[in-house]
């Protein structure tokens, strides 16, 4: 039986940033601020104490009986991609709130329980993913982040300032090893496996990590009508060849579960009657096999070198991020599995093709993830949907998992 409080929480958060097509609740925007305040108000109603760290992660705390015990932590994010869905991240935050609400009825817990609403999980605004959890574990490249701008030219530092935060103080968000007993994140799968198998719970074994590149191809802009074909240095032609090369290389590595995507190209000057003189392209390579990712990256570099030389179009490659796949903690996975059994929920082991804040927190504390099915595996899309009964089952498994870890 579904819980109306849990569903109302998800629907209420969806009101902030709702657009004509989908959700537009980018990090450090007004809709993000409003959604965060809604969650904070619910935490306060539950008697939790609230603090915000130096990067803007919201942390609500329910005290345990042992003031010296490390907290058991749960949560996710509420920022979205442009035209996104209303379940990605939000299910984990709403599920965490539901869990704390229910844990309060089960008697005193030894360990405190914390809910974290991570800031800027999506890379949509500033080009860096899982920023809040990276700040929490000390994985910030402050030089690169200082250059981050959104499509309107607003820098990360400027956006933080609107939230009363100082970019120079990001390092103050770091938590030390031992500060957290365990972390568990509930999330929609964002893939089709659970729906296909009919299982209600995915016990995540590993999280794929993204390697992200910005590739800049330099040609020579020239008149499209007067420049002979054989004399052209067409940056877009070279870029197209690179796109196809990445497709072929990723297909070769797909036997290891590795994928490669060119998700964005900017062509300059970008008019019909000028041979393109410059192309910027952004590439996402990810998987759970680190050796495969490395091999894929090297093959991409080799292919680009050959294309650049053959087309006489110099190419620059900037590595924006290079994260390692993360194996989740066996003992936490066992607790989740036993919780699923006790709740009567069907389950299976599964790996995550998408990155999550959990992959960063795993550097700091034993970490696990609970997946629930989403319709047709669709995510980052207005068609994203999770059945209320599936959300309920996931939340109940989360409650039991947190109870066992914090009792």
Tab-separated table of C-alpha atoms in Angstrom:
chain	number	residue	atom	x	y	z
A	1	UNK	CA	0.000	0.000	0.000
A	2	UNK	CA	1.427	3.354	-1.029
A	3	UNK	CA	1.959	6.169	1.455
A	4	UNK	CA	0.218	9.424	0.561
A	5	UNK	CA	2.721	11.485	2.606
A	6	UNK	CA	5.608	10.136	0.549
A	7	UNK	CA	3.859	10.797	-2.757
A	8	UNK	CA	2.810	14.286	-1.666
A	9	UNK	CA	6.423	15.084	-0.811
A	10	UNK	CA	7.554	14.102	-4.333
A	11	UNK	CA	4.721	16.041	-5.983
A	12	UNK	CA	5.351	19.116	-3.828
A	13	UNK	CA	9.047	19.225	-4.750
A	14	UNK	CA	8.021	18.900	-8.415
A	15	UNK	CA	6.192	22.225	-8.166
A	16	UNK	CA	9.521	24.045	-7.885
A	17	UNK	CA	10.959	24.577	-11.347
A	18	UNK	CA	8.096	22.899	-13.228
A	19	UNK	CA	8.247	24.028	-16.869
A	20	UNK	CA	6.201	23.487	-20.002
A	21	UNK	CA	7.991	20.204	-20.792
A	22	UNK	CA	9.681	19.033	-17.638
A	23	UNK	CA	11.642	20.133	-14.596
A	24	UNK	CA	14.113	23.016	-14.778
A	25	UNK	CA	15.587	23.151	-11.298
A	26	UNK	CA	19.270	23.769	-11.920
A	27	UNK	CA	21.704	24.106	-9.024
A	28	UNK	CA	21.978	27.492	-7.312
A	29	UNK	CA	18.812	28.850	-8.962
A	30	UNK	CA	15.741	30.290	-7.281
A	31	UNK	CA	13.700	27.128	-7.871
A	32	UNK	CA	16.539	25.136	-6.271
A	33	UNK	CA	16.465	27.472	-3.270
A	34	UNK	CA	12.699	27.061	-2.889
A	35	UNK	CA	12.835	23.265	-3.113
A	36	UNK	CA	15.658	23.145	-0.557
A	37	UNK	CA	13.636	25.308	1.821
A	38	UNK	CA	10.653	22.978	1.447
A	39	UNK	CA	12.843	20.020	2.472
A	40	UNK	CA	14.366	21.999	5.349
A	41	UNK	CA	10.889	22.843	6.651
A	42	UNK	CA	9.959	19.154	6.657
A	43	UNK	CA	13.166	18.311	8.515
A	44	UNK	CA	12.389	20.958	11.126
A	45	UNK	CA	8.860	19.574	11.559
A	46	UNK	CA	10.465	16.207	12.387
A	47	UNK	CA	12.642	17.798	15.052
A	48	UNK	CA	15.881	17.500	13.092
A	49	UNK	CA	18.658	20.044	13.511
A	50	UNK	CA	19.797	21.673	10.253
A	51	UNK	CA	23.116	22.923	9.012
A	52	UNK	CA	24.473	23.905	5.632
A	53	UNK	CA	28.095	23.206	4.753
A	54	UNK	CA	30.465	25.470	2.843
A	55	UNK	CA	29.286	24.249	-0.574
A	56	UNK	CA	25.591	24.405	0.234
A	57	UNK	CA	24.884	20.756	1.054
A	58	UNK	CA	21.909	20.704	3.432
A	59	UNK	CA	22.365	18.313	6.365
A	60	UNK	CA	19.491	17.415	8.685
A	61	UNK	CA	20.317	15.413	11.826
A	62	UNK	CA	18.218	13.235	14.109
A	63	UNK	CA	20.185	12.597	17.287
A	64	UNK	CA	20.850	9.101	18.642
A	65	UNK	CA	21.346	7.986	22.211
A	66	UNK	CA	25.141	7.932	21.926
A	67	UNK	CA	26.441	11.495	21.447
A	68	UNK	CA	29.822	10.144	20.297
A	69	UNK	CA	28.511	7.671	17.704
A	70	UNK	CA	29.108	8.390	14.011
A	71	UNK	CA	25.907	9.081	12.068
A	72	UNK	CA	24.255	6.832	9.532
A	73	UNK	CA	23.633	9.040	6.513
A	74	UNK	CA	21.148	8.921	3.648
A	75	UNK	CA	19.900	11.332	0.993
A	76	UNK	CA	20.378	12.355	-2.620
A	77	UNK	CA	19.908	15.494	-4.733
A	78	UNK	CA	17.021	17.679	-5.916
A	79	UNK	CA	18.623	19.626	-8.763
A	80	UNK	CA	17.646	18.535	-12.277
A	81	UNK	CA	18.845	18.630	-15.848
A	82	UNK	CA	16.996	21.053	-18.180
A	83	UNK	CA	13.617	19.545	-19.123
A	84	UNK	CA	14.270	16.767	-16.624
A	85	UNK	CA	12.000	14.414	-14.734
A	86	UNK	CA	10.635	14.673	-11.216
A	87	UNK	CA	12.015	11.417	-9.768
A	88	UNK	CA	15.786	11.516	-10.371
A	89	UNK	CA	17.368	12.335	-7.007
A	90	UNK	CA	14.071	13.458	-5.485
A	91	UNK	CA	12.992	9.872	-4.767
A	92	UNK	CA	16.110	9.504	-2.607
A	93	UNK	CA	15.438	12.714	-0.686
A	94	UNK	CA	11.726	12.023	-0.200
A	95	UNK	CA	12.548	8.415	0.749
A	96	UNK	CA	15.076	9.658	3.310
A	97	UNK	CA	12.502	12.006	4.853
A	98	UNK	CA	9.969	9.171	4.977
A	99	UNK	CA	12.581	6.912	6.570
A	100	UNK	CA	13.399	9.353	9.373
A	101	UNK	CA	9.690	9.935	9.981
A	102	UNK	CA	9.230	6.176	10.414
A	103	UNK	CA	12.419	5.586	12.408
A	104	UNK	CA	11.122	7.979	15.050
A	105	UNK	CA	8.282	5.526	15.746
A	106	UNK	CA	10.629	2.561	16.222
A	107	UNK	CA	12.252	3.695	19.435
A	108	UNK	CA	15.623	5.283	20.237
A	109	UNK	CA	18.545	4.670	17.899
A	110	UNK	CA	22.141	4.472	19.090
A	111	UNK	CA	23.557	6.305	16.083
A	112	UNK	CA	22.352	9.658	14.797
A	113	UNK	CA	20.697	9.594	11.367
A	114	UNK	CA	21.458	12.364	8.894
A	115	UNK	CA	19.767	13.346	5.640
A	116	UNK	CA	21.937	15.123	3.076
A	117	UNK	CA	20.525	17.091	0.161
A	118	UNK	CA	23.581	17.282	-2.058
A	119	UNK	CA	24.161	20.473	-4.013
A	120	UNK	CA	24.782	20.419	-7.792
A	121	UNK	CA	24.723	16.689	-8.502
A	122	UNK	CA	23.892	17.292	-12.150
A	123	UNK	CA	26.584	18.640	-14.470
A	124	UNK	CA	24.028	20.593	-16.514
A	125	UNK	CA	24.791	24.068	-15.255
A	126	UNK	CA	28.539	24.180	-14.640
A	127	UNK	CA	29.878	21.107	-16.448
A	128	UNK	CA	30.946	19.219	-13.313
A	129	UNK	CA	28.865	16.406	-11.809
A	130	UNK	CA	28.326	15.434	-8.142
A	131	UNK	CA	29.912	18.671	-6.962
A	132	UNK	CA	28.389	18.676	-3.478
A	133	UNK	CA	29.598	15.194	-2.590
A	134	UNK	CA	33.013	15.913	-4.123
A	135	UNK	CA	33.269	18.956	-1.860
A	136	UNK	CA	32.293	16.799	1.119
A	137	UNK	CA	35.087	14.262	0.496
A	138	UNK	CA	37.758	16.775	-0.545
A	139	UNK	CA	37.823	15.900	-4.248
A	140	UNK	CA	37.551	19.486	-5.512
A	141	UNK	CA	39.782	20.843	-8.263
A	142	UNK	CA	39.478	24.447	-7.169
A	143	UNK	CA	41.424	25.771	-10.178
A	144	UNK	CA	39.094	24.108	-12.683
A	145	UNK	CA	35.978	24.924	-10.692
A	146	UNK	CA	37.013	28.579	-10.519
A	147	UNK	CA	36.697	28.708	-14.326
A	148	UNK	CA	33.267	27.047	-14.410
A	149	UNK	CA	30.507	29.140	-16.016
A	150	UNK	CA	26.945	28.426	-17.055
A	151	UNK	CA	25.531	29.155	-20.529
A	152	UNK	CA	24.759	32.734	-19.454
A	153	UNK	CA	28.334	33.383	-18.322
A	154	UNK	CA	27.527	33.204	-14.596
A	155	UNK	CA	30.491	31.716	-12.737
A	156	UNK	CA	30.152	29.073	-10.042
A	157	UNK	CA	31.574	31.557	-7.526
A	158	UNK	CA	28.912	34.122	-8.474
A	159	UNK	CA	26.135	31.544	-8.223
A	160	UNK	CA	27.380	30.443	-4.806
A	161	UNK	CA	27.415	34.046	-3.658
A	162	UNK	CA	23.655	34.317	-4.320
A	163	UNK	CA	23.240	31.517	-1.756
A	164	UNK	CA	25.430	33.322	0.772
A	165	UNK	CA	28.386	31.001	0.119
A	166	UNK	CA	32.038	31.866	-0.496
A	167	UNK	CA	33.853	29.874	-3.193
A	168	UNK	CA	37.125	30.380	-1.315
A	169	UNK	CA	35.722	28.396	1.635
A	170	UNK	CA	34.777	25.205	-0.239
A	171	UNK	CA	37.431	23.174	1.606
A	172	UNK	CA	35.545	23.772	4.853
A	173	UNK	CA	32.870	21.343	3.570
A	174	UNK	CA	35.251	18.368	3.899
A	175	UNK	CA	34.295	15.599	6.319
A	176	UNK	CA	36.946	13.275	7.722
A	177	UNK	CA	37.104	9.460	7.507
A	178	UNK	CA	35.226	8.115	10.514
A	179	UNK	CA	32.775	11.032	10.550
A	180	UNK	CA	30.131	8.783	8.922
A	181	UNK	CA	29.338	5.193	9.942
A	182	UNK	CA	27.619	4.334	6.652
A	183	UNK	CA	25.872	6.016	3.739
A	184	UNK	CA	22.881	4.641	1.805
A	185	UNK	CA	21.327	6.335	-1.225
A	186	UNK	CA	17.975	5.362	-2.714
A	187	UNK	CA	17.513	6.171	-6.415
A	188	UNK	CA	15.572	5.259	-9.520
A	189	UNK	CA	17.604	2.867	-11.656
A	190	UNK	CA	17.712	5.147	-14.746
A	191	UNK	CA	17.962	1.960	-16.796
A	192	UNK	CA	15.695	-0.907	-17.931
A	193	UNK	CA	17.085	-3.898	-16.010
A	194	UNK	CA	14.755	-4.044	-12.986
A	195	UNK	CA	11.646	-3.477	-15.082
A	196	UNK	CA	12.751	-6.235	-17.466
A	197	UNK	CA	13.418	-8.749	-14.682
A	198	UNK	CA	10.391	-7.775	-12.596
A	199	UNK	CA	12.509	-7.266	-9.477
A	200	UNK	CA	11.522	-4.435	-7.125
A	201	UNK	CA	14.913	-3.696	-5.540
A	202	UNK	CA	18.346	-3.391	-7.092
A	203	UNK	CA	21.224	-3.873	-4.655
A	204	UNK	CA	23.943	-1.838	-6.354
A	205	UNK	CA	27.324	-3.555	-6.514
A	206	UNK	CA	29.319	-0.936	-8.438
A	207	UNK	CA	28.911	2.550	-9.915
A	208	UNK	CA	30.253	3.426	-13.337
A	209	UNK	CA	32.468	6.478	-13.374
A	210	UNK	CA	32.588	9.124	-16.092
A	211	UNK	CA	35.655	10.341	-17.919
A	212	UNK	CA	34.643	13.579	-19.599
A	213	UNK	CA	36.532	15.369	-22.345
A	214	UNK	CA	36.303	18.674	-24.112
A	215	UNK	CA	37.737	18.328	-27.606
A	216	UNK	CA	38.554	21.448	-29.633
A	217	UNK	CA	39.105	21.045	-33.378
A	218	UNK	CA	40.781	23.956	-35.179
A	219	UNK	CA	40.287	24.396	-38.904
A	220	UNK	CA	40.257	27.493	-41.074
A	221	UNK	CA	37.057	29.478	-41.657
A	222	UNK	CA	36.585	30.261	-45.353
A	223	UNK	CA	33.915	31.155	-47.894
A	224	UNK	CA	31.826	28.071	-48.654
A	225	UNK	CA	31.345	29.042	-52.290
A	226	UNK	CA	34.864	30.005	-53.286
A	227	UNK	CA	37.037	27.567	-51.354
A	228	UNK	CA	37.787	24.380	-53.346
A	229	UNK	CA	36.990	21.131	-51.543
A	230	UNK	CA	40.587	19.941	-51.702
A	231	UNK	CA	41.873	23.155	-50.098
A	232	UNK	CA	39.628	23.166	-47.060
A	233	UNK	CA	40.526	22.721	-43.405
A	234	UNK	CA	36.983	21.976	-42.265
A	235	UNK	CA	36.818	21.617	-38.494
A	236	UNK	CA	33.330	20.107	-38.607
A	237	UNK	CA	34.342	17.367	-41.033
A	238	UNK	CA	37.151	16.387	-38.657
A	239	UNK	CA	34.752	16.578	-35.706
A	240	UNK	CA	32.297	14.299	-37.522
A	241	UNK	CA	35.084	11.782	-38.110
A	242	UNK	CA	35.941	11.947	-34.397
A	243	UNK	CA	32.287	11.313	-33.467
A	244	UNK	CA	32.245	8.193	-35.647
A	245	UNK	CA	35.592	7.049	-34.246
A	246	UNK	CA	34.306	7.362	-30.673
A	247	UNK	CA	31.214	5.375	-31.648
A	248	UNK	CA	33.333	2.549	-33.086
A	249	UNK	CA	35.740	2.500	-30.147
A	250	UNK	CA	32.902	2.454	-27.602
A	251	UNK	CA	31.183	-0.379	-29.487
A	252	UNK	CA	34.420	-2.376	-29.293
A	253	UNK	CA	34.627	-1.793	-25.520
A	254	UNK	CA	30.914	-2.389	-24.926
A	255	UNK	CA	31.646	-6.046	-24.122
A	256	UNK	CA	33.043	-4.681	-20.830
A	257	UNK	CA	29.966	-2.496	-20.249
A	258	UNK	CA	31.777	0.671	-21.369
A	259	UNK	CA	29.879	3.348	-23.279
A	260	UNK	CA	30.941	6.508	-25.121
A	261	UNK	CA	28.824	9.502	-26.077
A	262	UNK	CA	29.427	12.786	-27.871
A	263	UNK	CA	26.612	14.800	-26.358
A	264	UNK	CA	27.279	18.355	-27.515
A	265	UNK	CA	28.997	20.185	-30.362
A	266	UNK	CA	29.447	23.916	-30.904
A	267	UNK	CA	30.363	24.971	-34.430
A	268	UNK	CA	32.014	28.334	-35.126
A	269	UNK	CA	31.115	30.595	-36.798
A	270	UNK	CA	28.031	28.431	-37.195
A	271	UNK	CA	26.578	29.843	-40.424
A	272	UNK	CA	25.631	28.014	-43.597
A	273	UNK	CA	27.963	29.791	-46.024
A	274	UNK	CA	31.220	29.560	-44.050
A	275	UNK	CA	33.488	26.512	-43.810
A	276	UNK	CA	33.604	25.799	-40.034
A	277	UNK	CA	36.826	27.090	-38.519
A	278	UNK	CA	36.397	25.746	-34.995
A	279	UNK	CA	34.380	23.010	-33.319
A	280	UNK	CA	34.104	22.352	-29.588
A	281	UNK	CA	32.722	18.970	-28.560
A	282	UNK	CA	32.033	17.298	-25.247
A	283	UNK	CA	32.503	13.567	-24.720
A	284	UNK	CA	31.325	11.238	-21.948
A	285	UNK	CA	33.041	7.846	-21.555
A	286	UNK	CA	31.980	5.639	-18.659
A	287	UNK	CA	31.798	2.089	-17.341
A	288	UNK	CA	32.477	-0.124	-14.328
A	289	UNK	CA	35.710	-1.598	-15.737
A	290	UNK	CA	38.533	0.881	-15.183
A	291	UNK	CA	40.956	-0.896	-17.531
A	292	UNK	CA	38.382	-0.756	-20.324
A	293	UNK	CA	37.862	2.969	-19.789
A	294	UNK	CA	41.616	3.584	-19.942
A	295	UNK	CA	41.902	1.534	-23.126
A	296	UNK	CA	38.946	3.348	-24.653
A	297	UNK	CA	40.465	6.719	-23.805
A	298	UNK	CA	43.812	5.784	-25.344
A	299	UNK	CA	42.127	4.526	-28.515
A	300	UNK	CA	40.185	7.793	-28.758
A	301	UNK	CA	43.400	9.802	-28.425
A	302	UNK	CA	45.103	7.696	-31.109
A	303	UNK	CA	42.149	8.072	-33.481
A	304	UNK	CA	42.038	11.833	-32.938
A	305	UNK	CA	45.764	12.125	-33.659
A	306	UNK	CA	45.325	10.275	-36.954
A	307	UNK	CA	42.298	12.377	-37.963
A	308	UNK	CA	43.980	15.651	-37.019
A	309	UNK	CA	47.051	14.826	-39.081
A	310	UNK	CA	45.108	13.583	-42.088
A	311	UNK	CA	42.740	16.549	-42.175
A	312	UNK	CA	45.349	19.166	-41.171
A	313	UNK	CA	43.085	20.323	-38.354
A	314	UNK	CA	44.878	20.530	-34.981
A	315	UNK	CA	42.947	19.063	-32.058
A	316	UNK	CA	43.240	19.859	-28.339
A	317	UNK	CA	41.907	17.471	-25.693
A	318	UNK	CA	41.022	18.694	-22.194
A	319	UNK	CA	40.124	16.067	-19.599
A	320	UNK	CA	37.374	17.654	-17.511
A	321	UNK	CA	36.960	14.764	-15.108
A	322	UNK	CA	38.359	11.266	-14.776
A	323	UNK	CA	36.678	9.330	-11.979
A	324	UNK	CA	37.317	5.690	-11.163
A	325	UNK	CA	34.465	3.151	-11.027
A	326	UNK	CA	33.484	2.442	-7.440
A	327	UNK	CA	32.750	-0.919	-5.826
A	328	UNK	CA	30.158	-0.485	-3.086
A	329	UNK	CA	30.687	-1.859	0.417
A	330	UNK	CA	29.923	-5.560	0.799
A	331	UNK	CA	28.636	-5.316	4.378
A	332	UNK	CA	26.243	-2.462	3.538
A	333	UNK	CA	25.056	-4.391	0.486
A	334	UNK	CA	24.344	-7.360	2.770
A	335	UNK	CA	22.279	-5.171	5.103
A	336	UNK	CA	20.254	-3.893	2.122
A	337	UNK	CA	19.727	-7.449	0.866
A	338	UNK	CA	18.510	-8.620	4.273
A	339	UNK	CA	16.246	-5.551	4.514
A	340	UNK	CA	14.702	-6.423	1.146
A	341	UNK	CA	14.088	-9.986	2.362
A	342	UNK	CA	12.467	-8.793	5.591
A	343	UNK	CA	10.206	-6.440	3.604
A	344	UNK	CA	9.226	-9.254	1.233
A	345	UNK	CA	10.655	-7.373	-1.746
A	346	UNK	CA	12.144	-9.191	-4.733
A	347	UNK	CA	15.706	-8.075	-5.392
A	348	UNK	CA	18.828	-8.596	-7.465
A	349	UNK	CA	22.395	-7.359	-7.629
A	350	UNK	CA	22.894	-4.668	-10.251
A	351	UNK	CA	25.514	-2.142	-11.299
A	352	UNK	CA	24.858	1.529	-11.972
A	353	UNK	CA	25.685	2.953	-15.374
A	354	UNK	CA	25.007	6.460	-14.078
A	355	UNK	CA	27.165	8.318	-11.607
A	356	UNK	CA	25.784	9.243	-8.185
A	357	UNK	CA	26.864	11.100	-5.072
A	358	UNK	CA	27.277	7.687	-3.444
A	359	UNK	CA	30.380	7.010	-5.558
A	360	UNK	CA	32.139	9.932	-3.876
A	361	UNK	CA	30.897	9.255	-0.354
A	362	UNK	CA	32.228	5.693	-0.789
A	363	UNK	CA	35.711	7.238	-0.464
A	364	UNK	CA	34.737	8.428	2.999
A	365	UNK	CA	32.507	5.722	4.480
A	366	UNK	CA	30.999	2.275	3.807
A	367	UNK	CA	28.371	2.981	1.142
A	368	UNK	CA	25.423	1.245	-0.493
A	369	UNK	CA	22.678	2.096	-2.979
A	370	UNK	CA	19.084	0.947	-3.347
A	371	UNK	CA	17.638	1.057	-6.866
A	372	UNK	CA	13.947	0.970	-7.722
A	373	UNK	CA	12.537	0.438	-11.231
A	374	UNK	CA	11.668	3.316	-13.533
A	375	UNK	CA	9.423	2.971	-16.570
A	376	UNK	CA	11.322	1.859	-19.700
A	377	UNK	CA	14.550	2.966	-18.013
A	378	UNK	CA	13.852	6.562	-19.075
A	379	UNK	CA	15.538	9.322	-17.086
A	380	UNK	CA	16.711	12.922	-17.620
A	381	UNK	CA	13.493	13.322	-19.577
A	382	UNK	CA	9.962	14.584	-18.809
A	383	UNK	CA	8.741	11.002	-19.454
A	384	UNK	CA	10.708	9.771	-16.423
A	385	UNK	CA	8.334	7.837	-14.144
A	386	UNK	CA	8.465	5.577	-11.105
A	387	UNK	CA	5.401	3.715	-9.897
A	388	UNK	CA	4.237	4.869	-6.423
A	389	UNK	CA	4.188	1.254	-5.205
A	390	UNK	CA	7.787	0.742	-6.310
A	391	UNK	CA	8.825	3.967	-4.560
A	392	UNK	CA	7.051	2.748	-1.425
A	393	UNK	CA	8.833	-0.605	-1.500
A	394	UNK	CA	12.193	1.149	-1.920
A	395	UNK	CA	11.438	3.522	0.951
A	396	UNK	CA	10.436	0.641	3.221
A	397	UNK	CA	13.687	-1.166	2.408
A	398	UNK	CA	15.563	2.070	3.148
A	399	UNK	CA	13.827	2.369	6.533
A	400	UNK	CA	14.839	-1.164	7.502
A	401	UNK	CA	18.393	-0.681	6.205
A	402	UNK	CA	18.903	2.507	8.199
A	403	UNK	CA	17.373	0.942	11.297
A	404	UNK	CA	19.752	-2.007	11.184
A	405	UNK	CA	22.744	0.285	10.691
A	406	UNK	CA	21.775	2.817	13.371
A	407	UNK	CA	20.143	0.694	16.101
